[in-house]
Short mmCIF file of C-alpha atoms and ligand atoms in Angstrom, two decimals:
data_model
loop_
_atom_site.label_atom_id
_atom_site.label_comp_id
_atom_site.label_asym_id
_atom_site.label_seq_id
_atom_site.Cartn_x
_atom_site.Cartn_y
_atom_site.Cartn_z
CA UNK L 1 0.00 0.00 0.00
CA UNK L 2 1.27 3.46 -0.86
CA UNK L 3 1.26 5.86 2.04
CA UNK L 4 1.39 9.65 1.94
CA UNK L 5 5.08 9.35 2.96
CA UNK L 6 5.82 7.44 -0.22
CA UNK L 7 4.20 10.19 -2.22
CA UNK L 8 6.65 12.72 -0.84
CA UNK L 9 9.40 11.00 -2.82
CA UNK L 10 7.55 11.66 -6.04
CA UNK L 11 7.87 15.06 -7.66
CA UNK L 12 4.88 17.30 -7.01
CA UNK L 13 2.68 18.28 -9.89
CA UNK L 14 3.23 21.89 -10.82
CA UNK L 15 0.38 23.36 -12.81
CA UNK L 16 -2.10 21.07 -11.16
CA UNK L 17 -3.74 19.60 -14.19
CA UNK L 18 -0.86 18.96 -16.58
CA UNK L 19 -1.52 15.47 -17.98
CA UNK L 20 2.12 14.69 -18.82
CA UNK L 21 3.42 15.48 -15.34
CA UNK L 22 0.64 13.42 -13.82
CA UNK L 23 1.26 10.51 -16.18
CA UNK L 24 4.88 10.28 -15.07
CA UNK L 25 3.82 10.26 -11.46
CA UNK L 26 1.09 7.71 -12.12
CA UNK L 27 3.60 5.31 -13.73
CA UNK L 28 5.38 5.10 -10.37
CA UNK L 29 2.13 4.27 -8.57
CA UNK L 30 0.69 1.68 -10.95
CA UNK L 31 2.58 -1.45 -9.81
CA UNK L 32 1.27 -0.99 -6.26
CA UNK L 33 -2.23 -0.20 -7.54
CA UNK L 34 -2.29 -3.48 -9.46
CA UNK L 35 -0.97 -5.40 -6.45
CA UNK L 36 -3.71 -3.90 -4.31
CA UNK L 37 -6.30 -4.75 -6.96
CA UNK L 38 -5.07 -8.35 -7.00
CA UNK L 39 -5.39 -8.56 -3.22
CA UNK L 40 -8.97 -7.23 -3.43
CA UNK L 41 -10.06 -9.70 -6.11
CA UNK L 42 -8.74 -12.63 -4.09
CA UNK L 43 -11.62 -11.96 -1.68
CA UNK L 44 -14.75 -13.71 -3.06
CA UNK L 45 -17.14 -10.93 -2.01
CA UNK L 46 -20.41 -12.23 -3.46
CA UNK L 47 -23.31 -10.50 -1.68
CA UNK L 48 -26.07 -12.70 -3.16
CA UNK L 49 -28.45 -14.34 -0.69
CA UNK L 50 -27.17 -17.76 0.30
CA UNK L 51 -23.51 -16.82 -0.04
CA UNK L 52 -21.16 -16.51 2.91
CA UNK L 53 -21.17 -12.93 4.24
CA UNK L 54 -17.71 -13.19 5.76
CA UNK L 55 -15.81 -12.38 2.54
CA UNK L 56 -18.07 -9.37 1.92
CA UNK L 57 -17.17 -8.06 5.36
CA UNK L 58 -13.47 -8.78 4.75
CA UNK L 59 -13.62 -7.02 1.41
CA UNK L 60 -15.24 -3.95 3.01
CA UNK L 61 -12.48 -3.87 5.62
CA UNK L 62 -9.81 -4.12 2.93
CA UNK L 63 -11.40 -1.22 1.03
CA UNK L 64 -11.55 0.87 4.22
CA UNK L 65 -7.82 0.25 4.76
CA UNK L 66 -7.07 1.37 1.19
CA UNK L 67 -9.11 4.56 1.65
CA UNK L 68 -7.30 5.38 4.90
CA UNK L 69 -3.98 4.77 3.15
CA UNK L 70 -5.04 7.13 0.37
CA UNK L 71 -5.40 9.94 2.87
CA UNK L 72 -9.13 10.03 3.60
CA UNK L 73 -9.89 10.96 7.17
CA UNK L 74 -13.37 9.82 8.08
CA UNK L 75 -13.51 6.18 6.95
CA UNK L 76 -16.17 3.79 8.22
CA UNK L 77 -18.11 0.65 7.34
CA UNK L 78 -21.83 1.31 7.22
CA UNK L 79 -24.99 -0.63 6.52
CA UNK L 80 -28.72 -0.18 7.02
CA UNK L 81 -31.55 -2.67 7.38
CA UNK L 82 -29.28 -5.73 7.36
CA UNK L 83 -27.68 -4.73 4.04
CA UNK L 84 -24.12 -5.67 3.11
CA UNK L 85 -21.40 -3.35 4.43
CA UNK L 86 -20.56 -0.29 2.35
CA UNK L 87 -17.51 1.86 2.95
CA UNK L 88 -17.62 5.63 3.17
CA UNK L 89 -14.41 7.67 3.30
CA UNK L 90 -14.36 11.46 3.35
CA UNK L 91 -12.27 14.52 3.39
CA UNK L 92 -14.67 17.47 3.63
CA UNK L 93 -14.35 20.50 1.35
CA UNK L 94 -13.12 23.87 2.52
CA UNK L 95 -16.00 26.36 2.89
CA UNK L 96 -17.39 27.35 -0.49
CA UNK L 97 -15.43 24.67 -2.36
CA UNK L 98 -17.02 21.77 -4.27
CA UNK L 99 -17.24 18.14 -3.16
CA UNK L 100 -16.88 15.19 -5.51
CA UNK L 101 -18.42 11.83 -4.62
CA UNK L 102 -16.64 8.81 -6.14
CA UNK L 103 -18.77 5.66 -6.33
CA UNK L 104 -17.79 2.04 -6.94
CA UNK L 105 -18.84 -1.33 -5.49
CA UNK L 106 -16.73 -4.00 -3.81
CA UNK L 107 -19.13 -6.94 -4.20
CA UNK L 108 -18.94 -9.16 -7.27
CA UNK L 109 -21.11 -11.45 -9.37
CA UNK L 110 -21.08 -15.20 -8.67
CA UNK L 111 -18.57 -16.99 -10.89
CA UNK L 112 -20.70 -19.53 -12.73
CA UNK L 113 -18.96 -22.88 -13.15
CA UNK L 114 -15.33 -22.29 -12.08
CA UNK L 115 -14.29 -25.17 -14.36
CA UNK L 116 -15.20 -23.01 -17.36
CA UNK L 117 -12.64 -20.36 -16.36
CA UNK L 118 -9.21 -20.54 -17.99
CA UNK L 119 -7.67 -19.81 -14.56
CA UNK L 120 -9.47 -19.87 -11.18
CA UNK L 121 -11.87 -16.91 -10.83
CA UNK L 122 -10.46 -15.61 -7.55
CA UNK L 123 -6.81 -16.13 -8.50
CA UNK L 124 -5.85 -12.95 -10.41
CA UNK L 125 -3.79 -13.91 -13.46
CA UNK L 126 -1.99 -11.73 -16.03
CA UNK L 127 -2.23 -12.76 -19.65
CA UNK L 128 -0.86 -10.17 -22.07
CA UNK L 129 -2.14 -6.73 -21.09
CA UNK L 130 -5.12 -8.10 -19.20
CA UNK L 131 -5.71 -9.13 -15.61
CA UNK L 132 -8.20 -12.00 -15.34
CA UNK L 133 -10.39 -12.60 -12.27
CA UNK L 134 -13.97 -12.15 -11.07
CA UNK L 135 -14.18 -8.49 -10.06
CA UNK L 136 -10.90 -7.54 -11.76
CA UNK L 137 -12.98 -5.10 -13.81
CA UNK L 138 -16.49 -5.00 -12.31
CA UNK L 139 -15.98 -3.24 -10.06
CA UNK L 140 -12.86 -3.63 -7.98
CA UNK L 141 -11.01 -1.77 -10.73
CA UNK L 142 -13.45 1.09 -10.04
CA UNK L 143 -12.48 0.97 -6.35
CA UNK L 144 -8.78 1.02 -7.25
CA UNK L 145 -9.26 3.85 -9.79
CA UNK L 146 -10.59 6.03 -6.96
CA UNK L 147 -7.82 4.96 -4.58
CA UNK L 148 -5.14 5.52 -7.22
CA UNK L 149 -6.48 8.94 -8.24
CA UNK L 150 -6.36 9.98 -4.58
CA UNK L 151 -2.83 8.65 -4.15
CA UNK L 152 -1.92 10.63 -7.24
CA UNK L 153 -3.45 14.01 -6.44
CA UNK L 154 -4.77 13.78 -2.87
CA UNK L 155 -2.38 16.37 -1.53
CA UNK L 156 -3.21 18.89 -4.26
CA UNK L 157 -6.93 18.36 -3.63
CA UNK L 158 -6.35 18.98 0.04
CA UNK L 159 -4.42 22.16 -0.69
CA UNK L 160 -7.17 23.32 -3.03
CA UNK L 161 -9.88 22.58 -0.47
CA UNK L 162 -11.73 20.26 -2.86
CA UNK L 163 -13.83 17.82 -0.86
CA UNK L 164 -13.74 14.12 -1.72
CA UNK L 165 -16.09 11.40 -0.57
CA UNK L 166 -15.59 7.80 -1.67
CA UNK L 167 -18.65 5.57 -1.41
CA UNK L 168 -18.00 1.87 -2.08
CA UNK L 169 -21.21 -0.15 -2.03
CA UNK L 170 -21.28 -3.82 -0.97
CA UNK L 171 -24.39 -5.20 -2.68
CA UNK L 172 -24.64 -3.70 -6.17
CA UNK L 173 -24.55 -7.01 -8.03
CA UNK L 174 -27.27 -8.33 -5.74
CA UNK L 175 -29.55 -5.50 -6.91
CA UNK L 176 -28.66 -2.84 -4.30
CA UNK L 177 -31.56 -3.89 -2.03
CA UNK L 178 -30.87 -1.28 0.66
CA UNK L 179 -29.42 1.47 -1.54
CA UNK L 180 -32.25 3.96 -1.20
CA UNK L 181 -32.56 3.79 2.61
CA UNK L 182 -28.75 3.81 2.80
CA UNK L 183 -28.27 7.05 0.91
CA UNK L 184 -31.17 8.63 2.77
CA UNK L 185 -29.62 7.62 6.12
CA UNK L 186 -26.22 8.98 5.01
CA UNK L 187 -27.52 11.96 3.08
CA UNK L 188 -25.19 14.45 4.79
CA UNK L 189 -22.05 12.34 4.44
CA UNK L 190 -22.75 11.61 0.76
CA UNK L 191 -23.91 15.07 -0.37
CA UNK L 192 -21.80 16.27 -3.31
CA UNK L 193 -21.77 18.67 -6.23
CA UNK L 194 -20.51 16.05 -8.65
CA UNK L 195 -20.98 12.26 -8.49
CA UNK L 196 -18.66 9.99 -10.47
CA UNK L 197 -19.97 6.46 -10.92
CA UNK L 198 -17.08 4.29 -12.10
CA UNK L 199 -19.03 1.16 -12.98
CA UNK L 200 -19.51 1.20 -16.73
CA UNK L 201 -17.49 0.57 -19.89
CA UNK L 202 -15.43 2.52 -22.39
CA UNK L 203 -16.23 2.28 -26.10
CA UNK L 204 -13.21 0.19 -27.05
CA UNK L 205 -9.61 -0.25 -25.97
CA UNK L 206 -8.17 3.19 -26.78
CA UNK L 207 -11.53 5.00 -27.01
CA UNK L 208 -12.95 6.57 -23.85
CA UNK L 209 -16.66 6.96 -23.35
CA UNK L 210 -19.15 8.66 -21.11
CA UNK L 211 -22.23 6.59 -20.55
CA UNK L 212 -24.97 9.14 -21.06
CA UNK L 213 -28.00 6.87 -21.32
CA UNK L 214 -29.04 3.74 -19.49
CA UNK L 215 -32.14 1.64 -19.99
CA UNK L 216 -34.41 1.02 -17.06
CA UNK L 217 -36.11 -2.29 -16.38
CA UNK L 218 -39.45 -3.66 -15.25
CA UNK L 219 -40.25 -7.30 -14.70
CA UNK L 220 -43.29 -9.44 -14.04
CA UNK L 221 -44.20 -13.08 -13.49
CA UNK L 222 -47.06 -14.45 -15.56
CA UNK L 223 -48.80 -17.62 -14.41
CA UNK L 224 -50.95 -19.74 -16.70
CA UNK L 225 -53.33 -22.34 -15.24
CA UNK L 226 -55.38 -24.76 -17.32
CA UNK L 227 -56.40 -27.53 -14.86
CA UNK L 228 -56.91 -27.90 -11.14
CA UNK L 229 -54.35 -30.71 -11.01
CA UNK L 230 -52.13 -32.81 -13.25
CA UNK L 231 -53.93 -35.60 -15.11
CA UNK L 232 -52.89 -38.37 -17.54
CA UNK L 233 -51.97 -36.86 -20.90
CA UNK L 234 -53.17 -39.94 -22.77
CA UNK L 235 -56.54 -40.23 -21.05
CA UNK L 236 -57.30 -36.48 -20.98
CA UNK L 237 -55.07 -34.90 -23.67
CA UNK L 238 -56.87 -33.26 -26.62
CA UNK L 239 -59.70 -31.14 -25.23
CA UNK L 240 -57.31 -29.23 -22.96
CA UNK L 241 -53.95 -27.74 -24.00
CA UNK L 242 -51.35 -28.05 -21.25
CA UNK L 243 -50.12 -25.00 -19.37
CA UNK L 244 -46.60 -24.82 -20.93
CA UNK L 245 -48.20 -24.79 -24.40
CA UNK L 246 -50.63 -22.03 -23.45
CA UNK L 247 -47.81 -20.11 -21.81
CA UNK L 248 -45.69 -20.43 -24.97
CA UNK L 249 -48.62 -19.13 -27.07
CA UNK L 250 -48.98 -16.14 -24.75
CA UNK L 251 -45.25 -15.38 -24.67
CA UNK L 252 -45.13 -15.54 -28.46
CA UNK L 253 -47.44 -12.49 -28.65
CA UNK L 254 -44.81 -10.27 -26.97
CA UNK L 255 -42.78 -9.86 -30.19
CA UNK L 256 -43.83 -9.32 -33.80
CA UNK L 257 -42.60 -11.36 -36.75
CA UNK L 258 -39.43 -9.19 -36.98
CA UNK L 259 -38.55 -9.79 -33.36
CA UNK L 260 -39.54 -6.28 -32.24
CA UNK L 261 -41.38 -5.83 -28.96
CA UNK L 262 -45.08 -5.87 -29.86
CA UNK L 263 -46.49 -4.23 -26.73
CA UNK L 264 -48.36 -1.06 -27.67
CA UNK L 265 -47.69 2.12 -25.68
CA UNK L 266 -43.92 1.77 -25.14
CA UNK L 267 -41.60 4.70 -25.84
CA UNK L 268 -38.46 4.83 -28.01
CA UNK L 269 -35.71 7.43 -27.49
CA UNK L 270 -33.81 9.14 -30.33
CA UNK L 271 -31.26 6.91 -32.10
CA UNK L 272 -27.70 7.07 -30.67
CA UNK L 273 -24.98 8.98 -32.54
CA UNK L 274 -22.46 6.15 -32.45
CA UNK L 275 -23.02 2.81 -34.09
CA UNK L 276 -21.89 -0.60 -33.02
CA UNK L 277 -21.05 -2.85 -35.95
CA UNK L 278 -23.02 -6.03 -36.36
CA UNK L 279 -19.72 -7.90 -36.39
CA UNK L 280 -18.71 -6.48 -32.99
CA UNK L 281 -22.10 -7.22 -31.52
CA UNK L 282 -22.05 -10.79 -32.81
CA UNK L 283 -18.58 -11.38 -31.42
CA UNK L 284 -19.23 -9.78 -28.01
CA UNK L 285 -22.60 -11.46 -27.54
CA UNK L 286 -21.46 -14.80 -28.97
CA UNK L 287 -24.12 -15.17 -31.67
CA UNK L 288 -23.50 -18.39 -33.63
CA UNK L 289 -22.47 -17.80 -37.28
CA UNK L 290 -25.35 -17.76 -39.72
CA UNK L 291 -28.11 -16.82 -37.27
CA UNK L 292 -29.89 -13.60 -38.29
CA UNK L 293 -30.38 -10.90 -35.63
CA UNK L 294 -33.80 -9.79 -34.40
CA UNK L 295 -35.39 -6.34 -34.53
CA UNK L 296 -34.80 -3.43 -36.92
CA UNK L 297 -32.78 -0.21 -36.85
CA UNK L 298 -29.14 0.26 -35.83
CA UNK L 299 -27.61 -2.17 -33.36
CA UNK L 300 -26.93 0.68 -30.88
CA UNK L 301 -30.59 1.78 -31.10
CA UNK L 302 -31.77 -1.77 -30.47
CA UNK L 303 -29.49 -1.95 -27.44
CA UNK L 304 -29.90 1.48 -25.86
CA UNK L 305 -32.84 3.52 -27.06
CA UNK L 306 -35.58 0.99 -27.75
CA UNK L 307 -37.39 -1.43 -25.51
CA UNK L 308 -36.25 -5.07 -25.34
CA UNK L 309 -38.08 -7.93 -23.74
CA UNK L 310 -36.66 -11.26 -22.59
CA UNK L 311 -38.14 -14.31 -20.93
CA UNK L 312 -35.62 -14.87 -18.15
CA UNK L 313 -37.11 -17.89 -16.41
CA UNK L 314 -39.80 -20.53 -16.84
CA UNK L 315 -41.30 -22.79 -14.16
CA UNK L 316 -42.47 -26.03 -15.70
CA UNK L 317 -41.42 -29.65 -15.18
CA UNK L 318 -37.84 -30.30 -16.30
CA UNK L 319 -37.24 -32.66 -19.20
CA UNK L 320 -35.58 -35.08 -16.78
CA UNK L 321 -38.72 -35.18 -14.63
CA UNK L 322 -41.14 -35.26 -17.56
CA UNK L 323 -43.98 -37.75 -17.27
CA UNK L 324 -47.10 -38.42 -19.31
CA UNK L 325 -49.25 -35.80 -17.64
CA UNK L 326 -51.04 -32.67 -18.73
CA UNK L 327 -49.14 -29.97 -16.84
CA UNK L 328 -51.74 -27.83 -15.02
CA UNK L 329 -49.74 -24.68 -14.34
CA UNK L 330 -46.66 -22.90 -15.72
CA UNK L 331 -44.98 -19.60 -14.97
CA UNK L 332 -42.60 -17.28 -16.78
CA UNK L 333 -40.66 -14.25 -15.64
CA UNK L 334 -40.43 -11.56 -18.28
CA UNK L 335 -37.94 -8.70 -18.13
CA UNK L 336 -38.62 -5.53 -20.12
CA UNK L 337 -35.79 -3.05 -20.70
CA UNK L 338 -37.04 0.50 -21.20
CA UNK L 339 -35.22 3.47 -22.81
CA UNK L 340 -34.81 7.02 -21.46
CA UNK L 341 -38.13 8.83 -21.63
CA UNK L 342 -40.16 5.81 -20.52
CA UNK L 343 -41.74 5.89 -17.06
CA UNK L 344 -41.34 2.47 -15.41
CA UNK L 345 -44.85 2.50 -13.93
CA UNK L 346 -46.37 3.18 -17.35
CA UNK L 347 -44.24 0.43 -18.92
CA UNK L 348 -45.40 -2.00 -16.23
CA UNK L 349 -49.03 -1.06 -16.91
CA UNK L 350 -48.81 -1.71 -20.65
CA UNK L 351 -46.87 -4.97 -20.11
CA UNK L 352 -49.51 -6.28 -17.72
CA UNK L 353 -52.34 -5.05 -19.96
CA UNK L 354 -50.80 -6.83 -22.96
CA UNK L 355 -50.41 -10.13 -21.09
CA UNK L 356 -53.98 -9.95 -19.80
CA UNK L 357 -55.42 -8.96 -23.18
CA UNK L 358 -53.64 -11.84 -24.95
CA UNK L 359 -54.47 -14.45 -22.32
CA UNK L 360 -55.63 -17.64 -24.11
CA UNK L 361 -59.37 -18.11 -23.55
CA UNK L 362 -58.81 -21.63 -22.18
CA UNK L 363 -56.37 -20.52 -19.46
CA UNK L 364 -56.51 -18.54 -16.24
CA UNK L 365 -53.74 -15.96 -16.49
CA UNK L 366 -52.44 -14.07 -13.46
CA UNK L 367 -49.72 -11.43 -13.72
CA UNK L 368 -47.62 -10.50 -10.69
CA UNK L 369 -45.86 -7.15 -10.95
CA UNK L 370 -42.15 -7.28 -10.06
CA UNK L 371 -39.28 -4.78 -9.82
CA UNK L 372 -39.07 -1.38 -11.48
CA UNK L 373 -35.90 0.60 -12.25
CA UNK L 374 -35.81 3.98 -13.97
CA UNK L 375 -33.85 4.71 -17.14
CA UNK L 376 -31.27 7.52 -17.13
CA UNK L 377 -30.28 10.25 -19.51
CA UNK L 378 -27.40 12.60 -18.67
CA UNK L 379 -27.67 16.39 -18.67
CA UNK L 380 -25.75 16.92 -21.87
CA UNK L 381 -24.52 20.49 -21.66
CA UNK L 382 -23.58 20.84 -17.99
CA UNK L 383 -20.16 22.21 -16.93
CA UNK L 384 -19.54 18.86 -15.20
CA UNK L 385 -20.04 17.03 -18.50
CA UNK L 386 -17.57 19.40 -20.21
CA UNK L 387 -15.08 18.81 -17.39
CA UNK L 388 -15.40 15.07 -17.85
CA UNK L 389 -15.01 15.27 -21.62
CA UNK L 390 -11.83 17.34 -21.16
CA UNK L 391 -10.30 14.94 -18.63
CA UNK L 392 -11.06 11.86 -20.75
CA UNK L 393 -9.70 13.49 -23.91
CA UNK L 394 -6.46 14.46 -22.15
CA UNK L 395 -5.98 11.00 -20.66
CA UNK L 396 -6.63 9.08 -23.89
CA UNK L 397 -5.41 11.64 -26.43
CA UNK L 398 -8.71 11.49 -28.28
CA UNK L 399 -12.25 12.67 -27.58
CA UNK L 400 -14.70 10.60 -25.61
CA UNK L 401 -17.81 9.26 -27.31
CA UNK L 402 -21.26 9.29 -25.75
CA UNK L 403 -22.55 5.80 -25.32
CA UNK L 404 -25.56 4.15 -23.86
CA UNK L 405 -25.85 0.99 -21.90
CA UNK L 406 -28.58 -1.49 -22.57
CA UNK L 407 -28.42 -2.55 -18.94
CA UNK L 408 -29.68 -0.74 -15.90
CA UNK L 409 -28.02 0.97 -12.98
CA UNK L 410 -31.25 1.72 -11.07
CA UNK L 411 -29.38 3.38 -8.22
CA UNK L 412 -28.41 6.23 -10.57
CA UNK L 413 -32.03 7.32 -10.50
CA UNK L 414 -32.01 7.09 -6.69
CA UNK L 415 -28.89 9.28 -6.55
CA UNK L 416 -30.53 11.88 -8.79
CA UNK L 417 -33.69 11.88 -6.68
CA UNK L 418 -31.90 12.17 -3.33
CA UNK L 419 -29.25 14.64 -4.62
CA UNK L 420 -31.13 16.60 -7.31
CA UNK L 421 -28.54 19.39 -7.50
CA UNK L 422 -25.63 17.03 -8.23
CA UNK L 423 -24.36 16.14 -11.69
CA UNK L 424 -23.86 12.41 -12.19
CA UNK L 425 -21.11 11.18 -14.52
CA UNK L 426 -21.02 7.51 -15.48
CA UNK L 427 -17.49 6.49 -16.39
CA UNK L 428 -16.01 3.10 -17.12
CA UNK L 429 -13.19 0.77 -16.27
CA UNK L 430 -14.40 -1.96 -18.60
CA UNK L 431 -14.00 -2.38 -22.34
CA UNK L 432 -16.00 -4.60 -24.69
CA UNK L 433 -13.75 -7.57 -23.98
CA UNK L 434 -13.99 -7.33 -20.19
CA UNK L 435 -16.81 -9.88 -19.94
CA UNK L 436 -18.18 -8.39 -16.73
CA UNK L 437 -20.49 -10.97 -15.10
CA UNK L 438 -19.14 -13.64 -17.48
CA UNK L 439 -16.56 -16.38 -17.56
CA UNK L 440 -12.96 -15.07 -17.76
CA UNK L 441 -13.76 -11.49 -16.69
CA UNK L 442 -10.75 -9.23 -17.21
CA UNK L 443 -9.35 -5.72 -16.99
CA UNK L 444 -7.13 -4.10 -19.62
CA UNK L 445 -4.28 -2.67 -17.54
CA UNK L 446 -3.30 0.02 -20.07
CA UNK L 447 -6.87 1.28 -20.05
CA UNK L 448 -6.95 1.13 -16.26
CA UNK L 449 -4.01 3.55 -16.13
CA UNK L 450 -5.91 5.99 -18.36
CA UNK L 451 -9.01 5.68 -16.16
CA UNK L 452 -6.89 6.65 -13.12
CA UNK L 453 -5.30 9.58 -14.96
CA UNK L 454 -8.64 10.89 -16.23
CA UNK L 455 -10.13 10.71 -12.76
CA UNK L 456 -7.17 12.55 -11.21
CA UNK L 457 -7.50 15.30 -13.85
CA UNK L 458 -11.22 15.53 -13.25
CA UNK L 459 -10.72 15.87 -9.49
CA UNK L 460 -8.03 18.54 -9.83
CA UNK L 461 -10.17 20.54 -12.24
CA UNK L 462 -13.33 20.19 -10.17
CA UNK L 463 -12.21 23.31 -8.33
CA UNK L 464 -13.13 25.23 -11.49
CA UNK L 465 -16.77 24.25 -11.10
CA UNK L 466 -18.16 27.41 -9.62
CA UNK L 467 -21.36 27.19 -7.67
CA UNK L 468 -23.17 29.49 -10.12
CA UNK L 469 -22.22 27.08 -12.95
CA UNK L 470 -24.04 24.25 -11.32
ZN1 LIG N 1 -20.66 -3.24 -11.53
#
């Protein structure tokens, strides 16, 4: 771990935001940053129900130690309502100076079958320019980007009176179940002028991005019942269609013949300015050669600015347990991604209305409403956005592109609701090959260095954000 004493041996940065001077200084800090990242990813901090909580606690303690080492003063582990431990570290702003909140999460996705990994998921392994491990990118690299930026420019920020708060959540991958009560309980500690969420992806290796739109999500469980109990499919089959068949007929009405969502009343946002090639999409998603894609319009539009609906689970007898019976009841969980501009409650209403309206006459259909998460669209022309674009361009040597994310970060909407005056920037440590949540997750270490540099520049320049600009 690098301590403030170590930093004294490194030349101070003169004109605070000179990228070349900072880059030189960063080079000296990177080996330790990567070592610390490796130590963090060795802790299997999966916060899903049913997993051991001990590693999540250990991971929170390790993060707290890193924040203390990076010069933050008020560092504590916090949780509300039985939630997983988050870490908050602060150094308050001088009067009249801005505060920047840096967000990341220290919990990780489950690994899937470890046998499918090239090397064990919690044993960080370098291959080429990438570091492979669960959490190496999502989002322990986000934690280490904040720590490294503070090691890099913490003293200058202190001298400038710029306040820094680091908030490292412990249950993001498990759906942030206590996020809203948490930020309400810690409203004073977390209040900031600018919030940097380092939990997304850049456009490509070598091309930085700001994630300026995120889809929201609503889900529901639809249950189809055709009989009071299971009966012999030979003796009774014919006059009654079994529940899985009726369910399949209902689910088939959710898309049209082109594979577009066929639910009336859903909103589309304007098409994105950047385009993802079909080739890239096919490679990243793993679409077998020769299979046509579904939907119409650009790939980026299909991913970010239009609705998408998936059946994510079906309850019905397994093939292994299949017997000659008419199955009386079947259930499916459907997940509807919604673009910026779509209210989740309205999307839920039209989804439920569609399922009820298309219920087969010979089935009882019940729809249970599930979770709702809001979409997000960044304030495009804010001074904070300009600051971010400048920092990313200086770190990468080329301008950042605006991207969307087909996925959801529902807590972004919570942050905006609890801190309406703050600007939220969604930055990334991942690239398209990072395979966050997948087998062989990895971080590109060259890109990681640029993420750290951009964040340091952003922090140093945050002093230029005058209150009247915000
Ligand atoms: Zn994440």
